[in-house]
Amino acid sequence: MTKVFTIASGKGGTGKTMTTANLGTALALLGKRTIILDADIGMANLGLVLGLEKSKITLHEVLAGKADIQQAIYELPTGLRVVPSGISLQGFQNADPDRLQFVMSKLVMDADYVLIDAPAGISKDGVIPLAIADEVLLVVNPELSSLADSVKIKVLTEMVGGAVGGVVLNRASSEKTMLTSQKIGQIMGAEVLEVIPEDASVRRAAAFKTPVVVMYPDSPAAKGFKRLAARIAGTKVATVETAEGKKETFIDRLARSLFGGV
């Protein structure tokens, strides 16, 4: 049976889209039929971080009734399938977010997991993704403002009949933060499913429009995303070949020169 997760956050900049991209990729690498969809039709970023920004048919065209959802699905080498939203203002104006539920009814017929990248914050377009998911995962930073805004999203989710399945504490910068995850869970009224540490590898991988779980699979953040995927899928984290001792590639050297070491 297909499980639908909406990845949401109370504010922009928490790493919600990166979480969607990496969690989806990690699930696909576990052999799960996974689709990720960018429901942030006004400020779409999912296609950008995965190199799909030039896609001719996107969720915009589907929600405008100009294309079928199957035409807007793009499969990556990892097996992950992506439904990007367009980046044009005209496409945004023509899109009808009320059609999203119909679109989802088609997607769930051919997937084990569907992840919806929801708009950040509280908006009319953001309500539907919260309501139609089996579970909402809240991406939270260890900051008071992020927590306060995410609590509002949790309340809104429950108001529209949705359910929060847990919290992903993202960009944790110290061991002290790791130890406060239980307290953050208490504040949020939901379990912290995984703590993703602050990791320069995420930024370096993003420069090449590649998920960190693919480009730097042994990095701290990648391991966190893979643990989260394994927990959701009810399986063990797949053993990956370590990059230790391997010769640094040109891409590694270029990324290091641009963004610094990890």
Coordinates of C-alpha atoms in Angstrom, one line a residue, residues 94-259:
N94 CA -2.5 29.1 -14.6
A95 CA -2.1 26.3 -12.1
D96 CA -5.1 25.3 -10.0
P97 CA -3.9 23.8 -6.7
D98 CA -7.3 22.3 -6.1
R99 CA -6.5 19.7 -8.7
L100 CA -3.6 18.3 -6.6
Q101 CA -5.8 15.7 -4.9
F102 CA -6.8 14.3 -8.2
V103 CA -3.2 14.2 -9.3
M104 CA -2.2 12.3 -6.2
S105 CA -4.9 9.7 -6.8
K106 CA -3.0 8.8 -10.0
L107 CA 0.5 8.9 -8.5
V108 CA -0.3 6.5 -5.6
M109 CA -1.2 3.8 -8.1
D110 CA 2.4 3.2 -9.0
A111 CA 4.5 3.9 -6.0
D112 CA 5.5 2.6 -2.6
Y113 CA 6.2 6.1 -1.3
V114 CA 5.1 9.6 -2.5
L115 CA 6.8 12.5 -0.9
I116 CA 5.2 16.0 -1.3
D117 CA 7.5 19.0 -0.9
A118 CA 5.0 21.5 0.6
P119 CA 5.2 25.3 0.5
A120 CA 6.9 26.7 3.6
G121 CA 4.8 28.5 6.1
I122 CA 1.0 28.9 6.2
S123 CA -0.7 29.5 2.9
K124 CA -3.8 28.5 1.0
D125 CA -1.7 26.4 -1.4
G126 CA 0.0 24.7 1.6
V127 CA -3.2 23.4 3.2
I128 CA -4.0 20.7 0.6
P129 CA -0.6 18.9 1.0
L130 CA -1.1 18.8 4.8
A131 CA -4.6 17.3 4.5
I132 CA -4.0 14.6 1.8
A133 CA -0.9 13.0 3.3
D134 CA -0.9 9.9 5.4
E135 CA 1.7 11.6 7.6
V136 CA 3.3 15.0 7.7
L137 CA 7.0 15.2 8.5
L138 CA 8.1 18.6 10.0
V139 CA 11.6 19.8 9.1
V140 CA 12.8 21.9 12.0
N141 CA 16.0 23.8 12.8
P142 CA 17.2 24.0 16.4
E143 CA 16.1 27.6 16.7
L144 CA 13.3 29.2 18.6
S145 CA 11.7 30.8 15.6
S146 CA 11.7 27.6 13.6
L147 CA 10.1 25.7 16.5
A148 CA 7.4 28.3 17.0
D149 CA 6.5 28.4 13.3
S150 CA 6.5 24.6 13.1
V151 CA 4.1 24.3 16.0
K152 CA 1.7 26.4 14.0
I153 CA 2.0 24.1 11.0
K154 CA 1.4 21.1 13.3
V155 CA -1.8 22.8 14.7
L156 CA -2.9 23.6 11.1
T157 CA -2.3 20.1 10.0
E158 CA -4.5 18.7 12.8
M159 CA -7.2 21.4 12.0
V160 CA -7.5 20.1 8.4
G161 CA -7.6 16.5 9.5
G162 CA -4.0 15.6 8.8
A163 CA -1.5 13.9 11.1
V164 CA 2.0 14.8 12.0
G165 CA 4.2 11.6 11.9
G166 CA 7.3 13.1 13.4
V167 CA 10.0 15.8 13.3
V168 CA 13.3 15.9 11.3
L169 CA 15.7 18.1 13.2
N170 CA 17.9 19.5 10.4
R171 CA 21.2 21.3 10.4
A172 CA 22.0 20.5 14.0
S173 CA 25.4 22.1 14.7
S174 CA 26.7 20.5 17.9
E175 CA 26.5 17.5 20.2
K176 CA 24.6 19.8 22.6
T177 CA 21.9 20.2 20.0
M178 CA 21.8 16.4 19.5
L179 CA 21.1 16.0 23.2
T180 CA 18.2 18.5 23.1
S181 CA 16.3 16.5 20.5
Q182 CA 14.1 14.9 23.1
K183 CA 13.2 18.4 24.5
I184 CA 12.4 19.6 21.0
G185 CA 10.1 16.6 20.5
Q186 CA 8.3 17.5 23.7
I187 CA 7.9 21.1 22.5
M188 CA 6.6 20.0 19.2
G189 CA 4.4 17.2 20.6
A190 CA 5.9 14.8 18.1
E191 CA 8.8 12.4 18.0
V192 CA 12.1 13.5 16.5
L193 CA 12.6 10.8 13.9
E194 CA 16.2 11.8 12.9
V195 CA 18.8 14.4 13.6
I196 CA 20.6 15.6 10.5
P197 CA 23.8 17.4 11.4
E198 CA 25.1 20.6 9.8
D199 CA 27.3 19.4 7.0
A200 CA 29.2 21.3 4.2
S201 CA 28.8 18.2 2.0
V202 CA 25.1 19.1 1.5
R203 CA 26.1 22.4 0.0
R204 CA 28.9 21.0 -2.1
A205 CA 26.6 18.3 -3.5
A206 CA 23.9 20.9 -4.2
A207 CA 26.3 22.9 -6.3
F208 CA 26.3 19.9 -8.7
K209 CA 22.5 19.4 -8.4
T210 CA 23.1 16.0 -6.8
P211 CA 21.7 14.7 -3.5
V212 CA 24.3 14.3 -0.8
V213 CA 23.3 10.7 -0.3
V214 CA 24.6 10.1 -3.9
M215 CA 27.7 12.4 -4.1
Y216 CA 28.9 12.0 -0.5
P217 CA 27.3 8.8 0.8
D218 CA 29.6 8.5 3.8
S219 CA 29.1 12.1 5.0
P220 CA 27.3 12.7 8.3
A221 CA 24.2 14.3 6.7
A222 CA 23.9 11.4 4.1
K223 CA 24.1 8.9 6.9
G224 CA 21.3 10.7 8.7
F225 CA 19.1 10.8 5.6
K226 CA 19.7 7.1 5.0
R227 CA 18.8 6.3 8.6
L228 CA 15.6 8.2 8.2
A229 CA 14.8 6.4 5.0
A230 CA 15.5 3.0 6.6
R231 CA 13.2 3.9 9.6
I232 CA 10.4 4.9 7.3
A233 CA 10.8 1.8 5.1
G234 CA 11.2 -0.5 8.2
T235 CA 14.6 -1.9 7.0
K236 CA 18.2 -1.6 7.9
V237 CA 20.5 1.1 6.5
A238 CA 22.1 -0.3 3.4
T239 CA 25.8 -0.8 3.6
V240 CA 27.7 1.5 1.3
E241 CA 31.2 1.4 0.1
T242 CA 33.3 3.9 2.0
A243 CA 35.0 6.7 0.1
E244 CA 38.0 6.6 2.5
G245 CA 41.2 6.0 0.7
K246 CA 39.8 6.7 -2.7
K247 CA 41.5 9.2 -5.0
E248 CA 39.8 12.6 -4.9
T249 CA 38.0 13.2 -8.2
F250 CA 38.0 16.4 -10.2
I251 CA 34.5 17.2 -9.0
D252 CA 35.6 16.7 -5.4
R253 CA 38.5 19.0 -5.9
L254 CA 36.4 21.7 -7.6
A255 CA 33.7 21.5 -4.9
R256 CA 36.4 21.7 -2.2
S257 CA 37.9 24.8 -3.8
L258 CA 34.6 26.5 -4.1
F259 CA 33.0 25.6 -0.8

